[in-house]
Coordinates of C-alpha atoms (C1' of nucleotides) in Angstrom, one line a residue:
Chain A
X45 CA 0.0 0.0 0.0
X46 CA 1.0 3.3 -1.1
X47 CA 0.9 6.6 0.8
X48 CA -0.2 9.3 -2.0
X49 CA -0.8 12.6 -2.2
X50 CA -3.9 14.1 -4.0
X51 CA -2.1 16.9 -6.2
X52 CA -0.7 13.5 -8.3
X53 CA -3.8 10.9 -7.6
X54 CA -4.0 10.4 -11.1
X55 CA -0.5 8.7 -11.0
X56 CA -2.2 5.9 -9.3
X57 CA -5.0 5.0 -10.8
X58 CA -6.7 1.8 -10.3
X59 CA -4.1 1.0 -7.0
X60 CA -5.2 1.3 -3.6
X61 CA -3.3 4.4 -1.6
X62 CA -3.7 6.0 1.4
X63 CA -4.2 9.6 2.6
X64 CA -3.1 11.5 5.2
X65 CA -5.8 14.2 6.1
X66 CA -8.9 16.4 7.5
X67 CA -12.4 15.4 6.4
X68 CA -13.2 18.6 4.8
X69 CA -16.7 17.9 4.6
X70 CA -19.3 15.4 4.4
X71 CA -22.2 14.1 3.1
X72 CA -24.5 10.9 3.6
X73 CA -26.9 9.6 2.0
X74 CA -28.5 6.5 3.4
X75 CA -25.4 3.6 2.6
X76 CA -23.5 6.0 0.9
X77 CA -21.3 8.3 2.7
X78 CA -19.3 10.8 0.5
X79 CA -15.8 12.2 2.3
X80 CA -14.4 15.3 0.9
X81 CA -10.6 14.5 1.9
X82 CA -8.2 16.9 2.0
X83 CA -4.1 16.4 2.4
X84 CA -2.9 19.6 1.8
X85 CA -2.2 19.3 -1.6
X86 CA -5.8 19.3 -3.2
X87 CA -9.2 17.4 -2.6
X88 CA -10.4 14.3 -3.4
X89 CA -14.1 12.6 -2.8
X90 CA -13.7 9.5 -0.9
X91 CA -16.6 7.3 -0.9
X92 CA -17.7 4.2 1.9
X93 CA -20.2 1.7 1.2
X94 CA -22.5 1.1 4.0
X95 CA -21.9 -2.9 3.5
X96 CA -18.1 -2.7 3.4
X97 CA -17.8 -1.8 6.7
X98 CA -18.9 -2.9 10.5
X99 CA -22.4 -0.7 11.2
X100 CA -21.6 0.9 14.3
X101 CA -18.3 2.4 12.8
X102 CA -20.5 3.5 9.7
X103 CA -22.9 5.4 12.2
X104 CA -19.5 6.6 13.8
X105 CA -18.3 8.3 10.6
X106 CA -21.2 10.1 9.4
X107 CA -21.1 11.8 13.1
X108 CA -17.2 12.8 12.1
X109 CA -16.6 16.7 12.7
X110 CA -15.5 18.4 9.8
X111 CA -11.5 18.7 10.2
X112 CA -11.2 15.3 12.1
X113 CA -8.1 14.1 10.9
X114 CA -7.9 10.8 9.3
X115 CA -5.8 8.1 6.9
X116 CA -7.6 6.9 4.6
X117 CA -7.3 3.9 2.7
X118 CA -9.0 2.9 -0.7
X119 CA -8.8 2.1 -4.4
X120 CA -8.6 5.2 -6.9
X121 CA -11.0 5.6 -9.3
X122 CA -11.4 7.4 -12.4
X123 CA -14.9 9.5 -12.0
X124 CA -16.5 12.1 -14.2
X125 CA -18.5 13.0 -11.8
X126 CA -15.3 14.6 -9.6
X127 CA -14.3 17.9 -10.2
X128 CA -10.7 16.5 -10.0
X129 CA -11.6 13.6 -12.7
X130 CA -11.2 10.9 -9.5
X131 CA -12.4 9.7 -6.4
X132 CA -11.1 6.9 -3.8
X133 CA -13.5 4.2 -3.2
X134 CA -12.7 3.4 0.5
X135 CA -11.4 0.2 2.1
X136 CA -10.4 1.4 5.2
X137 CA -11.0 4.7 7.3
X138 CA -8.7 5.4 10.2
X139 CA -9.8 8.2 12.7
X140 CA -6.8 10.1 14.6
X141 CA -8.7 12.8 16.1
X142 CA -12.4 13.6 16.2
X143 CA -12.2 17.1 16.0
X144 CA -14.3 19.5 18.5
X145 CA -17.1 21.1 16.6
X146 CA -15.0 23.0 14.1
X147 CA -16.2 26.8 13.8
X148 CA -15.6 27.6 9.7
X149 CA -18.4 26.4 7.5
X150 CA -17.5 25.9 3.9
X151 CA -20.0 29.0 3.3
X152 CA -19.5 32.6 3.3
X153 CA -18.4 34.6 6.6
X154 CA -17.6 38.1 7.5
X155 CA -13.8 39.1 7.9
X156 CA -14.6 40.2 10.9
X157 CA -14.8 36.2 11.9
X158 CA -12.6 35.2 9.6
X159 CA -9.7 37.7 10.6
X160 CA -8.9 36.2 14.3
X161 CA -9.7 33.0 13.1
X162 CA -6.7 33.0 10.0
X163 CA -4.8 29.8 11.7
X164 CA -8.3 27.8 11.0
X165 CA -9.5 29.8 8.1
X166 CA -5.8 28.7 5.7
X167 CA -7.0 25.2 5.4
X168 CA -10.1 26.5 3.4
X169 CA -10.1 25.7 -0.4
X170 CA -9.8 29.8 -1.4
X171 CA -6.9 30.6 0.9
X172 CA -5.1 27.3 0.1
X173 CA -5.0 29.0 -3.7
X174 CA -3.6 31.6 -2.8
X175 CA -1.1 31.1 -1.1
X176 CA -0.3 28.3 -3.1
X177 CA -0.2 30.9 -6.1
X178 CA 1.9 33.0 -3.7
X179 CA 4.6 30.3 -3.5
X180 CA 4.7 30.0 -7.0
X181 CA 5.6 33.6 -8.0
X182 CA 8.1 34.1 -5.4
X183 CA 9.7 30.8 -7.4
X184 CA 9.1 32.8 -10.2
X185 CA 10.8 35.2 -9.3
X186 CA 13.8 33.8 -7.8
X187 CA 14.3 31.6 -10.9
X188 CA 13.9 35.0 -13.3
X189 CA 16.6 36.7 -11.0
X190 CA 19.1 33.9 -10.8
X191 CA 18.9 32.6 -13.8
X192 CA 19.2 36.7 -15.5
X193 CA 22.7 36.6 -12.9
X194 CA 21.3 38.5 -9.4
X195 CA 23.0 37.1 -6.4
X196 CA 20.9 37.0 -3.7
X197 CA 22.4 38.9 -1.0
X198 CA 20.3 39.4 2.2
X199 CA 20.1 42.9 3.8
X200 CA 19.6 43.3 7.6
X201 CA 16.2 43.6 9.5
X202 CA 17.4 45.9 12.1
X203 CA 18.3 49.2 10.6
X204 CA 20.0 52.2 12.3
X205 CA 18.3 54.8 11.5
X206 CA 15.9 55.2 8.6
X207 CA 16.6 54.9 5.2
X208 CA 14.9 57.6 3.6
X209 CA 13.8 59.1 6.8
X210 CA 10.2 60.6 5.9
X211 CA 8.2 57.7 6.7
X212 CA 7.2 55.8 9.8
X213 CA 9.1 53.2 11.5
X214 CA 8.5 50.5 13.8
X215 CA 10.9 51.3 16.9
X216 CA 13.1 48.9 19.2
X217 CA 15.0 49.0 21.9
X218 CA 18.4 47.2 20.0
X219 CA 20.6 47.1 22.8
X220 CA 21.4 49.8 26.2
X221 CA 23.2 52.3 23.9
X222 CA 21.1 51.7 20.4
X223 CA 17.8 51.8 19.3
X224 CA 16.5 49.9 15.8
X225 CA 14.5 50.5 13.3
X226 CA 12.8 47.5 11.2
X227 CA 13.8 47.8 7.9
X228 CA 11.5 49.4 5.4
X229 CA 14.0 48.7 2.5
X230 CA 17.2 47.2 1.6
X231 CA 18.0 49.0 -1.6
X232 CA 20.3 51.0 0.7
X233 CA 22.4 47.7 1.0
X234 CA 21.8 46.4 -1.8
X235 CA 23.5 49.8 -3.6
X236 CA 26.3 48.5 -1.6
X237 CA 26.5 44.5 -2.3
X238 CA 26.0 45.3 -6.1
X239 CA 29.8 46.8 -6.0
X240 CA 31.0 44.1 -4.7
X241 CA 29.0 41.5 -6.7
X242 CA 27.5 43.2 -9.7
X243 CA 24.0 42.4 -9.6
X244 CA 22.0 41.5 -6.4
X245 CA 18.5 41.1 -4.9
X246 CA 17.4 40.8 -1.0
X247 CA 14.1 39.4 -0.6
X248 CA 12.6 39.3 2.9
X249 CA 9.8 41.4 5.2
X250 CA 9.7 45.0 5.3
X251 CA 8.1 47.0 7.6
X252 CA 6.2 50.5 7.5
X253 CA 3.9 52.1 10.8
X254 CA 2.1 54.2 8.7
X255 CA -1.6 54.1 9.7
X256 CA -3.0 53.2 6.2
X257 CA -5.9 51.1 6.7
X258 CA -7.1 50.3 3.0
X259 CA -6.7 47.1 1.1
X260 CA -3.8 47.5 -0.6
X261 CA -1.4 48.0 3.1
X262 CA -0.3 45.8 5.3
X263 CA 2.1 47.1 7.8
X264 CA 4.7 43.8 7.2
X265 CA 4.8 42.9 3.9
X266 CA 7.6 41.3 1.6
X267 CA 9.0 42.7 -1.2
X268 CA 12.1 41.6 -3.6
X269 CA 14.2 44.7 -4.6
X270 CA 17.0 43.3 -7.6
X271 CA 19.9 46.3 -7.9
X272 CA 22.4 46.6 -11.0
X273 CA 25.7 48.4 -11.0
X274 CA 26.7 49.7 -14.6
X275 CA 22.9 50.4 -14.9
X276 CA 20.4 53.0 -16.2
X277 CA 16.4 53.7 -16.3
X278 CA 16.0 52.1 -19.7
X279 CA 17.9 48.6 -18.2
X280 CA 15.4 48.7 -14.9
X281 CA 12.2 49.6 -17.1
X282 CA 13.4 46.4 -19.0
X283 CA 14.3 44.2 -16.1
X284 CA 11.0 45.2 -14.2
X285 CA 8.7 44.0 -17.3
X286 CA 11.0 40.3 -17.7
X287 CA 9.9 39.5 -13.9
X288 CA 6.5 40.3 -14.6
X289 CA 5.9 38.3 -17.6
X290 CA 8.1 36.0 -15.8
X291 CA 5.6 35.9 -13.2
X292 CA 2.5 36.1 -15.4
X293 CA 3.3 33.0 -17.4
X294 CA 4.5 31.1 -14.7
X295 CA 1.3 31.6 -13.0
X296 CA -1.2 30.6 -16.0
X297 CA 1.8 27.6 -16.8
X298 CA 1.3 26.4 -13.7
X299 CA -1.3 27.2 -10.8
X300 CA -4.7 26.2 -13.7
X301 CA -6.5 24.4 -10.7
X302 CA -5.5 27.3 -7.8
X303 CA -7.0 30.0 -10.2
X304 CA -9.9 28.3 -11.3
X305 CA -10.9 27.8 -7.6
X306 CA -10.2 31.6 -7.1
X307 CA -12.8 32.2 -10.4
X308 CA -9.9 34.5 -11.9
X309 CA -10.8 35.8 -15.2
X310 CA -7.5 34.5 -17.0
X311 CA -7.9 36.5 -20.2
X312 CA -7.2 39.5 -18.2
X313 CA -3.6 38.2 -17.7
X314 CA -3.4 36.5 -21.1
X315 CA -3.6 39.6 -22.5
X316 CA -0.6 41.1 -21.2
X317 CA 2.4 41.4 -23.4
X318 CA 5.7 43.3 -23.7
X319 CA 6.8 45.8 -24.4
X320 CA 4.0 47.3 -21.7
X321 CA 3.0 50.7 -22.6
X322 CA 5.1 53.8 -21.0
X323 CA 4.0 57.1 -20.8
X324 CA 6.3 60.6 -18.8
X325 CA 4.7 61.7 -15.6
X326 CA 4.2 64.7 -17.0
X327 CA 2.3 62.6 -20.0
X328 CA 0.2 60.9 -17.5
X329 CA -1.0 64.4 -15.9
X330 CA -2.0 65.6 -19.1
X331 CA -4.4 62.3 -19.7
X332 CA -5.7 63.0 -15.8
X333 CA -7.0 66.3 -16.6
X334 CA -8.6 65.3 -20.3
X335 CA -10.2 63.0 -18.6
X336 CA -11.6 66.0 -16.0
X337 CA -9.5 64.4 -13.1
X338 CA -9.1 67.2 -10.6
X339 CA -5.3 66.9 -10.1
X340 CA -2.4 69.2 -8.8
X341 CA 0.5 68.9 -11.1
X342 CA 3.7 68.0 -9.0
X343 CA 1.8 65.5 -6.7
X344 CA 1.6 62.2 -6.0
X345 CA -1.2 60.0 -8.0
X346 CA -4.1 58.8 -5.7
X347 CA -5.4 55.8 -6.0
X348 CA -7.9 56.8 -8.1
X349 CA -5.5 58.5 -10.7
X350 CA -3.8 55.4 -10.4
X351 CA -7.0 52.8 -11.8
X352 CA -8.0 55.5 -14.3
X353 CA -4.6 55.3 -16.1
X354 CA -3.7 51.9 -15.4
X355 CA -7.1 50.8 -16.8
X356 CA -6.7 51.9 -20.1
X357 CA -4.5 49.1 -21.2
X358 CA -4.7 45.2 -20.7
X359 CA -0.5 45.4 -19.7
X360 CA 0.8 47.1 -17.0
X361 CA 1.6 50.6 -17.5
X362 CA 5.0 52.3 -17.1
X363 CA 4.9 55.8 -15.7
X364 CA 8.8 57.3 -15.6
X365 CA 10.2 60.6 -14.7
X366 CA 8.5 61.6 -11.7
X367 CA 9.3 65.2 -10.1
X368 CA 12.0 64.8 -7.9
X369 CA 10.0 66.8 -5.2
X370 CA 8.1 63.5 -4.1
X371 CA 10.4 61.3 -5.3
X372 CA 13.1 59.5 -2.6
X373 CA 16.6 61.7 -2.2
X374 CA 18.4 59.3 -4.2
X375 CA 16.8 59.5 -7.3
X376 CA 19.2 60.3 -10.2
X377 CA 17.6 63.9 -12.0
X378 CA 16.9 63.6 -14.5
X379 CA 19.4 65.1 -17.3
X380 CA 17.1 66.8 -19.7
X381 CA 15.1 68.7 -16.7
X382 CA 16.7 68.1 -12.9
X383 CA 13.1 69.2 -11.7
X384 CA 12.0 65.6 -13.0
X385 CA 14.1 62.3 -11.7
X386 CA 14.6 59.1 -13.6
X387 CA 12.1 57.4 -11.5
X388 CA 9.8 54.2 -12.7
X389 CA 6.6 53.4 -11.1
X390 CA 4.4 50.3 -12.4
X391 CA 1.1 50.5 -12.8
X392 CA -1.0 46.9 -12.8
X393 CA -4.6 47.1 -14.2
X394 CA -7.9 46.2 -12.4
X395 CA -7.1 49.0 -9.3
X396 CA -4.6 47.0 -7.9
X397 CA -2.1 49.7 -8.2
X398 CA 2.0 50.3 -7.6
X399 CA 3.2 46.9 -8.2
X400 CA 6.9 48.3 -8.7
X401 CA 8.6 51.4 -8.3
X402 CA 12.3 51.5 -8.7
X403 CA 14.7 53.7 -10.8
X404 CA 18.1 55.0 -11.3
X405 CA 20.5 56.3 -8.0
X406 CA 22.0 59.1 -7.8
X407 CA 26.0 58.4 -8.7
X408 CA 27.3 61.5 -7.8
X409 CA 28.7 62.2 -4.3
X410 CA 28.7 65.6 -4.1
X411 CA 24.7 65.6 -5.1
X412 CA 24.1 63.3 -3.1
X413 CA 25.4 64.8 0.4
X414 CA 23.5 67.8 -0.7
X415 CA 20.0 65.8 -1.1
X416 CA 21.1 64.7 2.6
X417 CA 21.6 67.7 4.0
X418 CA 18.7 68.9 2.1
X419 CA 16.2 66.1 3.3
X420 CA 17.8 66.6 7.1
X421 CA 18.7 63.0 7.1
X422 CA 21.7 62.2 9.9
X423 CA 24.3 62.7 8.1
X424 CA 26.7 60.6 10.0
X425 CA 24.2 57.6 9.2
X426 CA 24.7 58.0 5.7
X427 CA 28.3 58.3 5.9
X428 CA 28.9 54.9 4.2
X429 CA 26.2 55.1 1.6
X430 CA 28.1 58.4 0.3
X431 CA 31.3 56.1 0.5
X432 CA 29.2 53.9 -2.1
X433 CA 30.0 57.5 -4.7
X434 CA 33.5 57.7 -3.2
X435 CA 35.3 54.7 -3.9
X436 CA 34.4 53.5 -8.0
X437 CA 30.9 55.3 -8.4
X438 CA 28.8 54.3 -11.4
X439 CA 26.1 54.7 -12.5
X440 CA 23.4 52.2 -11.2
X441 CA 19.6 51.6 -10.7
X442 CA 17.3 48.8 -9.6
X443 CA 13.6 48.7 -8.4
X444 CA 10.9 47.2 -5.6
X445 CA 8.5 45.1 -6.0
X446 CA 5.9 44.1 -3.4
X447 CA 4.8 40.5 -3.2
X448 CA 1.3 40.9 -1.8
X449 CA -0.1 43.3 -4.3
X450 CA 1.8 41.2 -6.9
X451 CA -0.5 38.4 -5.9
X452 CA -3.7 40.0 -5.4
X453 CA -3.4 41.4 -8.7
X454 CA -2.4 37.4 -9.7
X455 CA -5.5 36.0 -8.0
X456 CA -8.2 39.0 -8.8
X457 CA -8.4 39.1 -4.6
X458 CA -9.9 42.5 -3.3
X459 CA -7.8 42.6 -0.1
X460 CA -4.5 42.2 0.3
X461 CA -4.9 40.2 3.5
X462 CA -5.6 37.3 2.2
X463 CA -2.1 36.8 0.2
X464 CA -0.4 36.2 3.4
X465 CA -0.5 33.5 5.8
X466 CA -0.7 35.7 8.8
X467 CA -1.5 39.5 7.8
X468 CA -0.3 42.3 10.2
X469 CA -2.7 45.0 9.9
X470 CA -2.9 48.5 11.6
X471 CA -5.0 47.3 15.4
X472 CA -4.6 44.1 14.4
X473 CA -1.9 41.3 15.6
X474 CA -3.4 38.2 16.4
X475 CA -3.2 35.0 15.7
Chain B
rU261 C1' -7.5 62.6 12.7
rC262 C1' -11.6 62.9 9.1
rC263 C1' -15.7 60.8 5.8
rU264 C1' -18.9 56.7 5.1
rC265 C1' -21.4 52.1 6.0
rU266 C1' -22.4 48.6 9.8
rG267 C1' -23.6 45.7 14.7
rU268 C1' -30.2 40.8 15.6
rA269 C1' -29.2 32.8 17.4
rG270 C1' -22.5 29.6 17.1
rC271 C1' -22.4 31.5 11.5
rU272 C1' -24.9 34.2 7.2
rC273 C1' -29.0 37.2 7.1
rA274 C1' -34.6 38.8 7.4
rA275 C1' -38.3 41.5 10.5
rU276 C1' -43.3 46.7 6.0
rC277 C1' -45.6 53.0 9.0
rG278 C1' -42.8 52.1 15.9
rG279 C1' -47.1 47.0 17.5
rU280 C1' -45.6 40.0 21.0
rA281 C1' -38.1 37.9 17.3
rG282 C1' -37.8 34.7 12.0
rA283 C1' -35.2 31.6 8.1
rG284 C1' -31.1 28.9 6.1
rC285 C1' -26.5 26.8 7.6
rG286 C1' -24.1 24.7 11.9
rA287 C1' -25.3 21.4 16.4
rG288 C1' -28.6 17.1 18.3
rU289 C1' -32.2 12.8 16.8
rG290 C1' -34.1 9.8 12.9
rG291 C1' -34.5 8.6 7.3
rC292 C1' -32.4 7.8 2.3
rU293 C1' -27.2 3.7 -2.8
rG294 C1' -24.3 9.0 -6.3
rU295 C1' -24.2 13.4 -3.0
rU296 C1' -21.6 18.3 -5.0
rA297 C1' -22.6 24.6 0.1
rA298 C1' -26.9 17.2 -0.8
rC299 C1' -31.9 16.5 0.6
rC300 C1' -36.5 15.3 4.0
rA301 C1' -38.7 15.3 9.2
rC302 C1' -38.3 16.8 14.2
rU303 C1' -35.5 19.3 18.6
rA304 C1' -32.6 22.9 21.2
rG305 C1' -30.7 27.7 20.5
rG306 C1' -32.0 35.3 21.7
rU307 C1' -30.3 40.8 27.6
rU308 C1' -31.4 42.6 19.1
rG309 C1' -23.1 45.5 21.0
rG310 C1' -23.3 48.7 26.2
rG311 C1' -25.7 52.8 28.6
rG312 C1' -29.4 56.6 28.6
rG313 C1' -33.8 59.1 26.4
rU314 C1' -38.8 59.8 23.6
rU315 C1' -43.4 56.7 23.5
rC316 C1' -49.1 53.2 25.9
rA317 C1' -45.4 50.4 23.0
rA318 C1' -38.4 50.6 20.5
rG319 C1' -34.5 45.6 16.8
rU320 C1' -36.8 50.0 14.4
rC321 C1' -36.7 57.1 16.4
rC322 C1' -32.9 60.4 19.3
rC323 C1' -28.2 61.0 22.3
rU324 C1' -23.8 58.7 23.9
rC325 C1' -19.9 55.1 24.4
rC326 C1' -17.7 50.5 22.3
rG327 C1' -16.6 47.1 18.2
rG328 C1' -16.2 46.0 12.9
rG329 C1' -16.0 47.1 7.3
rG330 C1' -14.5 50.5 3.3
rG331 C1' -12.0 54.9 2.0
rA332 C1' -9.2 59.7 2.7
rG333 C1' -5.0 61.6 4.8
rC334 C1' -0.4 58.9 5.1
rC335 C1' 2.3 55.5 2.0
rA336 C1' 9.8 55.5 -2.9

RNA sequence: UCCUCUGUAGCUCAAUCGGUAGAGCGAGUGGCUGUUAACCACUAGGUUGGGGGUUCAAGUCCCUCCGGGGGAGCCA
C-alpha cells in the first residue's frame, strides 16, 4: 500500500493508496457516505459503502466533525462526476482525532470572523489557492533573477536609522546604547553588495507604521528589490517588465487548478504582453486632466489616478520621470530637466495599483550629500552610503517590487490580506 | 484625525408605517445507494453591541460610548 498525495492521484489510478488528512466535509446519504478529503495538496471525494464496513463504525463516521483528521485507505478511481476527474473508493478509514465542533463552515463569513480566526480559516479551499499561487511567484521570481545573474544577498532587518527618513518606522530598543529600526527597505544595502557583486536582490519582510488602513497595506509585507551596478532607467524599465511576464506565465503555466478555484478571469492576464506601454509623468498628468480628473500637477497619484490610467490598457503601464520633489533623495535627476528624476513606477490594471517602483541612484557624491543635507537626514548615518559615490561610483539603478499586491493582482483578490498566511494589519496582531 | 457604511441565534442574514423575534447553515435525533454549500422530518438555540432618552409600546426614532468594514490623509 501506497501513501499518496492528492495533487498526483492520477499517478495511481486503479491502485489502492492511502491519505493523510482532515475530512473537509461530508455528506451521507442512506449507505453511501461521501468524504471530501483533503491532504494539503488538493481534494479528493472519498466514498464508503455502508456494506463494506462494520455498522456501528459507519454510524461513527457520518457523526465525524469536519476537520477530524484521518488516513484513509481505498482504491482510486477514475470518475467524471469529480471535479478532480477521480475519487477513492474506500477500504479502510482510520480516525486520529475527532475534532471539536469546528467553527468555519465551507459558506460565506464576514472578515470580521474570519480575521482572528486566520490559523483555521488557511486550510479552506480559497486561501489554500492563494497562497499556493503566492509560492509559485516568489519561485518565479527567484528563478527570473538567478537565472538573468542577481545574487541573492540578504540585507539586515534591524536598521540604524531610517533609510529615507520621511516615513514611519516601527521602533526597538536594539541594545542599552542603540535603538532599531525595522527595515522598510534594503536598496540602501543592496546599492552596496551590487559593488561588490554586480548584480543582487534581498528578498525578505519590510516593515512601515504608517496608519493606512485600506486594502492595498499591510504594515509587514515582503517585497524583492533586484539592484544593478553599470545600470540605467532604460535597463530597470526592462528588467521590471522580464519579472513580470516571468511571473504572469508562470502563473497561467502552472497554478490552472488554484486560479480556477479563485474564479480568476485568466484573459485579463493573457492579454498582457511586452513591451508594456510607457507614458512621462508629465504625459500621465496631461491624460488626468482630459479625462476631467481634478489633479495638482507636482503630486503624487491617488489611487484613483492610479486605476484610471492603469485601466486603459490590458498590460501594465509604465509611468517614468516623476518630479524629484516627491520622489526619494536618491533619485538620479533627470538630465534633460533636474526638476524631474529618472524614477519608474508600475502600474497593474484592475485597481490594484504600484506593483513596482524603482529607478536609477543618484552616482554623484557631491549631489548626493547635498540631497542629505537637504532632506535633514543624519548625516553621519549616511556616511557609508556616500562612501558607495567615493570609492568607484557608477552609475546604477534597480527597483521594488511588493509581493502581496503582486499576488492579489495574480488572484483578482480584493484585499490584500488574504495573500499572506498571517496578515499584520494597523490594530490588528493576532493570531 | 476625518468621511462613510455597519452591529439581531455559534455562522450568514430577514423582520413593512414604531405594534408580542424569523429563516437557512451549523449542532442534536431519525431517514435515504451518487451526493456536489446534498436532501427530508423533528429538537434545542436570543439581555437585538453597552448605557441613557422619547413613547401606551423601541431591533426600528434620538443622544452617547464601544466594536467592525470600506475609504481619505499617510504611503519611494
Amino acid at each position: 500500500m501506497k501513501d499518496a498525495r492528492i495533487e498526483d492521484i492520477g499517478k495511481y489510478e486503479g491502485l489502492e493508496v492511502t491519505l493523510k488528512g482532515w475530512l473537509y466535509n461530508l455528506r451521507s446519504k442512506g449507505k453511501l457516505h461521501f468524504l471530501q478529503v483533503r491532504d494539503g495538496s488538493g481534494i479528493i471525494q472519498a466514498v464508503m459503502f455502508k456494506p463494506n464496513f462494520d455498522p456501528e463504525f459507519f454510524k461513527e463516521v457520518k457523526k465525524l466533525p469536519q476537520e477530524s483528521s484521518i488516513i484513509v485507505t481505498g482504491k482510486v478511481k477514475k470518475d467524471k462526476r469529480s471535479a478532480l476527474g477521480y475519487e477513492l473508493d474506500v477500504t479502510g478509514l482510520e480516525i486520529i482525532q475527532k475534532s471539536d465542533q469546528y467553527p468555519i463552515q465551507p459558506k460565506e463569513h464576514s472578515v470580521e470572523f474570519l480575521l482572528p480566526r486566520r490559523h483555521l480559516w488557511i486550510r479552506s479551499r480559497m486561501q489554500w489557492a492563494i497562497l499556493r499561487i503566492r509560492a509559485e511567484i516568489i519561485r518565479a521570481i527567484r528563478d527570473y533573477l538567478d537565472d538573468s545573474g542577481f545574487l541573492l544577498v540578504d540585507t539586515p532587518i534591524f536598521t540604524p536609522a531610517a533609510c529615507e527618513g520621511t516615513t514611519t518606522l516601527f521602533e526597538t530598543q536594539y541594545d542599552s546604547h542603540h535603538k532599531a529600526y525595522l527595515t522598510q527597505s534594503g536598496q540602501l544595502y543592496n546599492e552596496a553588495t551590487i559593488m561588490a557583486f554586480g548584480k543582487t536582490y534581498c528578498f525578505g519582510p519590510t516593515f512601515r507604521a504608517e496608519k493606512s488602513k485600506t486594502r492595498r497595506h499591510l504594515r509587514e509585507f515582503w517585497m524583492v528589490e533586484p539592484e544593478m551596478a553599470y545600470a540605467h532607467l532604460e535597463d530597470v524599465i526592462r528588467y521590471s517588465e522580464g519579472m513580470i511576464m516571468a511571473i504572469v506565465e508562470r502563473v497561467l503555466d502552472r497554478k490552472k487548478v488554484e486560479l480556477e478555484i479563485l474564479e480568476r478571469d485568466v484573459s485579463k492576464l493573457e492579454a498582457i504582453q511586452t513591451p508594456f506601454p510607457r507614458m512621462s509623468y508629465q504625459d500621465a498628468v496631461k491624460i488626468l486632466h482630459e479625462k476631467g480628473v481634478d489633479f495638482k500637477d507636482g503630486g503624487d497619484f491617488g489611487s484613483e489616478d492610479e486605476t484610471i490610467l492603469s485601466s486603459m490598457n490590458h498590460s501594465p503601464l509604465v509611468v517614468h520621470r516623476f518630479p524629484s520633489a516627491i520622489k526619494a533623495f536618491y533619485m538620479e535627476p533627470d538630465p534633460e530637466d533636474d526638476t524631474y528624476c529618472l524614477s519608474v513606477d508600475f502600474l497593474v490594471p484592475e485597481g490594484y495599483g504600484e506593483v513596482i517602483g524603482g529607478g536609477e541612484r543618484m552616482s554623484d557624491p557631491d549631489l548626493l550629500l547635498q540631497r542629505v543635507r537637504e532632506h535633514n537626514l543624519p548625516e553621519d548615518a549616511f556616511q557609508w552610503y556616500i562612501d558607495l559615490r567615493r570609492y568607484g561610483s557608477v552609475p546604477h539603478g534597480g527597483f521594488g517590487l511588493g509581493i502581496e499586491r503582486t499576488v492579489a493582482w495574480m488572484c483578482g483578490i480584493e484585499h490584500i490580506r488574504e495573500t499572506i498566511a498571517f496578515p499584520r494589519m494597523l490594530y490588528k496582531i493576532y493570531p
